[in-house]
Amino acid sequence: MNFLNNTIIYLITLLTVLIGCKNEAQTNVALLNDSKLKDTLEDANKTFINTEKQRITSYVTHHNLTMQATGTGLLYSITNATKGAMPVSNSKVTVHYTSSLLNGTLCYTTRQTGAETFRVDHDDVESGLHQGIKLMHKGEKAKFILPAHLAHGLLGDLDKIPPRSAVVYDVELISVK
């Protein structure tokens, strides 16, 4: 009887150790896979960012544009400078704009639908548009190039702007309240 008890205890201990080792091995593999996945995603994002920068630079060069850059990656050029009011956070602005892709595909224009009004830093428009508008004075026109992260990001707008697309805006700031 003692032999049988010792054998059962031995088998239970052996199974516990084997199961425990198997779970630890699976955990290590899962952590390794997570690490590889993270590295792969980081590399893919770096490649995308570099490709996007090259495409934007090619656009600027091809169109002979002189643009300034913000720290966030927004490129802008303001024409017909005025001394009108400048929007700040919470200003209510009215704009006319045309948006297009870097390849020239027209996305949207308010020339057909009428001027758009929104509250700076609060309403649901692209973050790059909020940033760019705050660089303008009432009555000015500007060209903004929004990298994907300042435009519609990973998904696009699920209509005319594809995923991960830079967007070019030609904007006229009509009013600031």
Tab-separated table of C-alpha atoms in Angstrom:
chain	number	residue	atom	x	y	z
A	1	MET	CA	0.000	0.000	0.000
A	2	ASN	CA	2.832	2.375	0.829
A	3	PHE	CA	4.408	1.611	-2.571
A	4	LEU	CA	1.127	2.442	-4.319
A	5	ASN	CA	0.773	5.748	-2.425
A	6	ASN	CA	4.363	6.706	-3.232
A	7	THR	CA	3.805	5.849	-6.929
A	8	ILE	CA	0.641	7.949	-7.080
A	9	ILE	CA	2.351	10.887	-5.369
A	10	TYR	CA	5.311	10.539	-7.743
A	11	LEU	CA	3.034	10.507	-10.819
A	12	ILE	CA	1.059	13.512	-9.609
A	13	THR	CA	4.283	15.422	-8.929
A	14	LEU	CA	5.692	14.464	-12.330
A	15	LEU	CA	2.492	15.553	-14.121
A	16	THR	CA	2.436	18.823	-12.212
A	17	VAL	CA	6.037	19.559	-13.157
A	18	LEU	CA	5.423	18.644	-16.822
A	19	ILE	CA	2.275	20.738	-17.034
A	20	GLY	CA	4.000	23.625	-15.282
A	21	CYS	CA	6.960	23.453	-17.671
A	22	LYS	CA	4.671	23.273	-20.679
A	23	ASN	CA	2.769	26.389	-19.558
A	24	GLU	CA	6.041	28.239	-18.921
A	25	ALA	CA	7.310	27.254	-22.361
A	26	GLN	CA	4.072	28.422	-23.964
A	27	THR	CA	4.286	31.689	-22.046
A	28	ASN	CA	7.868	32.221	-23.201
A	29	VAL	CA	6.837	31.531	-26.807
A	30	ALA	CA	3.902	33.914	-26.484
A	31	LEU	CA	6.166	36.632	-25.057
A	32	LEU	CA	8.670	36.007	-27.839
A	33	ASN	CA	5.888	36.224	-30.437
A	34	ASP	CA	4.580	39.457	-28.851
A	35	SER	CA	8.077	40.919	-28.945
A	36	LYS	CA	8.554	39.919	-32.598
A	37	LEU	CA	5.132	41.306	-33.462
A	38	LYS	CA	5.931	44.602	-31.736
A	39	ASP	CA	9.250	44.860	-33.597
A	40	THR	CA	7.570	44.033	-36.909
A	41	LEU	CA	4.870	46.659	-36.349
A	42	GLU	CA	7.440	49.277	-35.339
A	43	ASP	CA	9.469	48.552	-38.486
A	44	ALA	CA	6.350	48.743	-40.671
A	45	ASN	CA	5.375	52.104	-39.127
A	46	LYS	CA	8.891	53.508	-39.595
A	47	THR	CA	8.821	52.414	-43.235
A	48	PHE	CA	5.393	53.986	-43.727
A	49	ILE	CA	6.468	57.282	-42.139
A	50	ASN	CA	9.597	57.457	-44.290
A	51	THR	CA	7.631	56.637	-47.450
A	52	GLU	CA	5.001	59.244	-46.583
A	53	LYS	CA	7.696	61.891	-45.996
A	54	GLN	CA	9.213	61.074	-49.390
A	55	ARG	CA	5.820	61.327	-51.115
A	56	ILE	CA	5.082	64.675	-49.452
A	57	THR	CA	8.543	66.003	-50.361
A	58	SER	CA	8.016	64.880	-53.967
A	59	TYR	CA	4.640	66.665	-54.026
A	60	VAL	CA	6.164	69.889	-52.695
A	61	THR	CA	9.052	69.723	-55.187
A	62	HIS	CA	6.818	68.816	-58.144
A	63	HIS	CA	4.459	71.728	-57.413
A	64	ASN	CA	7.316	74.185	-56.710
A	65	LEU	CA	5.938	75.004	-53.262
A	66	THR	CA	7.684	76.840	-50.457
A	67	MET	CA	6.282	75.505	-47.223
A	68	GLN	CA	6.964	75.780	-43.525
A	69	ALA	CA	6.718	72.851	-41.135
A	70	THR	CA	5.359	72.634	-37.617
A	71	GLY	CA	6.743	70.294	-34.994
A	72	THR	CA	3.828	67.928	-35.579
A	73	GLY	CA	4.560	67.445	-39.274
A	74	LEU	CA	1.976	69.846	-40.703
A	75	LEU	CA	3.307	71.698	-43.750
A	76	TYR	CA	1.771	75.070	-44.568
A	77	SER	CA	2.062	78.037	-46.865
A	78	ILE	CA	-0.007	81.182	-46.332
A	79	THR	CA	-0.761	83.489	-49.246
A	80	ASN	CA	-2.196	87.002	-49.398
A	81	ALA	CA	-1.261	87.802	-45.795
A	82	THR	CA	-3.638	90.071	-43.892
A	83	LYS	CA	-3.759	91.585	-40.441
A	84	GLY	CA	-7.213	90.203	-39.716
A	85	ALA	CA	-8.205	88.385	-36.554
A	86	MET	CA	-6.410	85.135	-35.737
A	87	PRO	CA	-8.395	82.197	-34.438
A	88	VAL	CA	-7.578	80.723	-31.057
A	89	SER	CA	-8.927	77.683	-29.291
A	90	ASN	CA	-12.731	77.828	-29.143
A	91	SER	CA	-13.001	80.460	-31.912
A	92	LYS	CA	-15.847	79.885	-34.320
A	93	VAL	CA	-14.406	79.969	-37.842
A	94	THR	CA	-15.939	79.772	-41.292
A	95	VAL	CA	-13.807	78.447	-44.137
A	96	HIS	CA	-13.914	77.473	-47.760
A	97	TYR	CA	-11.655	74.556	-48.569
A	98	THR	CA	-10.776	71.971	-51.145
A	99	SER	CA	-9.136	68.742	-50.037
A	100	SER	CA	-7.291	66.334	-52.275
A	101	LEU	CA	-4.833	63.479	-52.131
A	102	LEU	CA	-1.164	63.836	-53.051
A	103	ASN	CA	-1.922	62.285	-56.444
A	104	GLY	CA	-4.356	65.136	-57.175
A	105	THR	CA	-7.583	63.211	-56.601
A	106	LEU	CA	-10.241	65.663	-55.402
A	107	CYS	CA	-11.840	64.556	-52.138
A	108	TYR	CA	-14.094	67.368	-50.922
A	109	THR	CA	-14.791	71.012	-51.646
A	110	THR	CA	-17.004	73.551	-49.925
A	111	ARG	CA	-17.308	75.469	-53.187
A	112	GLN	CA	-20.151	73.095	-54.056
A	113	THR	CA	-21.654	72.579	-50.607
A	114	GLY	CA	-21.134	76.005	-49.049
A	115	ALA	CA	-18.651	77.298	-46.483
A	116	GLU	CA	-18.061	75.180	-43.402
A	117	THR	CA	-18.185	76.558	-39.864
A	118	PHE	CA	-16.552	74.849	-36.893
A	119	ARG	CA	-15.191	75.592	-33.435
A	120	VAL	CA	-11.381	75.490	-33.299
A	121	ASP	CA	-9.954	72.612	-31.217
A	122	HIS	CA	-13.426	71.336	-30.373
A	123	ASP	CA	-15.383	70.244	-33.444
A	124	ASP	CA	-14.861	67.047	-35.360
A	125	VAL	CA	-12.483	68.037	-38.139
A	126	GLU	CA	-8.960	66.818	-38.785
A	127	SER	CA	-6.475	67.786	-36.070
A	128	GLY	CA	-4.157	69.169	-38.754
A	129	LEU	CA	-6.905	71.501	-39.934
A	130	HIS	CA	-7.357	72.815	-36.382
A	131	GLN	CA	-3.586	73.413	-36.188
A	132	GLY	CA	-3.384	75.097	-39.568
A	133	ILE	CA	-6.352	77.391	-39.031
A	134	LYS	CA	-4.684	78.803	-35.893
A	135	LEU	CA	-1.744	79.928	-38.085
A	136	MET	CA	-3.989	82.076	-40.299
A	137	HIS	CA	-5.589	85.527	-40.130
A	138	LYS	CA	-9.100	86.300	-41.310
A	139	GLY	CA	-9.115	86.738	-45.097
A	140	GLU	CA	-5.959	84.716	-45.759
A	141	LYS	CA	-5.621	81.710	-48.002
A	142	ALA	CA	-3.341	78.806	-47.210
A	143	LYS	CA	-2.232	75.419	-48.400
A	144	PHE	CA	-1.826	72.709	-45.772
A	145	ILE	CA	-0.353	69.272	-46.249
A	146	LEU	CA	-1.540	66.994	-43.481
A	147	PRO	CA	0.358	63.742	-42.975
A	148	ALA	CA	-1.950	60.807	-42.299
A	149	HIS	CA	-1.668	61.115	-38.506
A	150	LEU	CA	-3.024	64.694	-38.703
A	151	ALA	CA	-5.661	63.844	-41.308
A	152	HIS	CA	-7.814	60.713	-41.164
A	153	GLY	CA	-5.198	58.304	-39.799
A	154	LEU	CA	-5.223	54.539	-40.131
A	155	LEU	CA	-8.753	54.167	-41.467
A	156	GLY	CA	-9.201	57.141	-43.764
A	157	ASP	CA	-12.671	58.641	-43.740
A	158	LEU	CA	-14.306	55.425	-45.026
A	159	ASP	CA	-15.471	57.344	-48.100
A	160	LYS	CA	-13.155	59.372	-50.330
A	161	ILE	CA	-9.945	59.418	-48.294
A	162	PRO	CA	-8.148	56.054	-48.202
A	163	PRO	CA	-6.466	54.664	-45.084
A	164	ARG	CA	-3.133	56.212	-44.086
A	165	SER	CA	-3.339	59.021	-46.648
A	166	ALA	CA	-1.783	62.454	-46.517
A	167	VAL	CA	-4.296	65.154	-47.462
A	168	VAL	CA	-3.713	68.517	-49.159
A	169	TYR	CA	-6.009	71.390	-48.147
A	170	ASP	CA	-6.439	74.699	-49.928
A	171	VAL	CA	-8.180	76.873	-47.334
A	172	GLU	CA	-9.627	80.361	-47.200
A	173	LEU	CA	-10.414	81.709	-43.730
A	174	ILE	CA	-13.608	83.720	-44.208
A	175	SER	CA	-14.536	84.670	-40.663
A	176	VAL	CA	-13.367	84.381	-37.052
A	177	LYS	CA	-15.705	84.910	-34.103
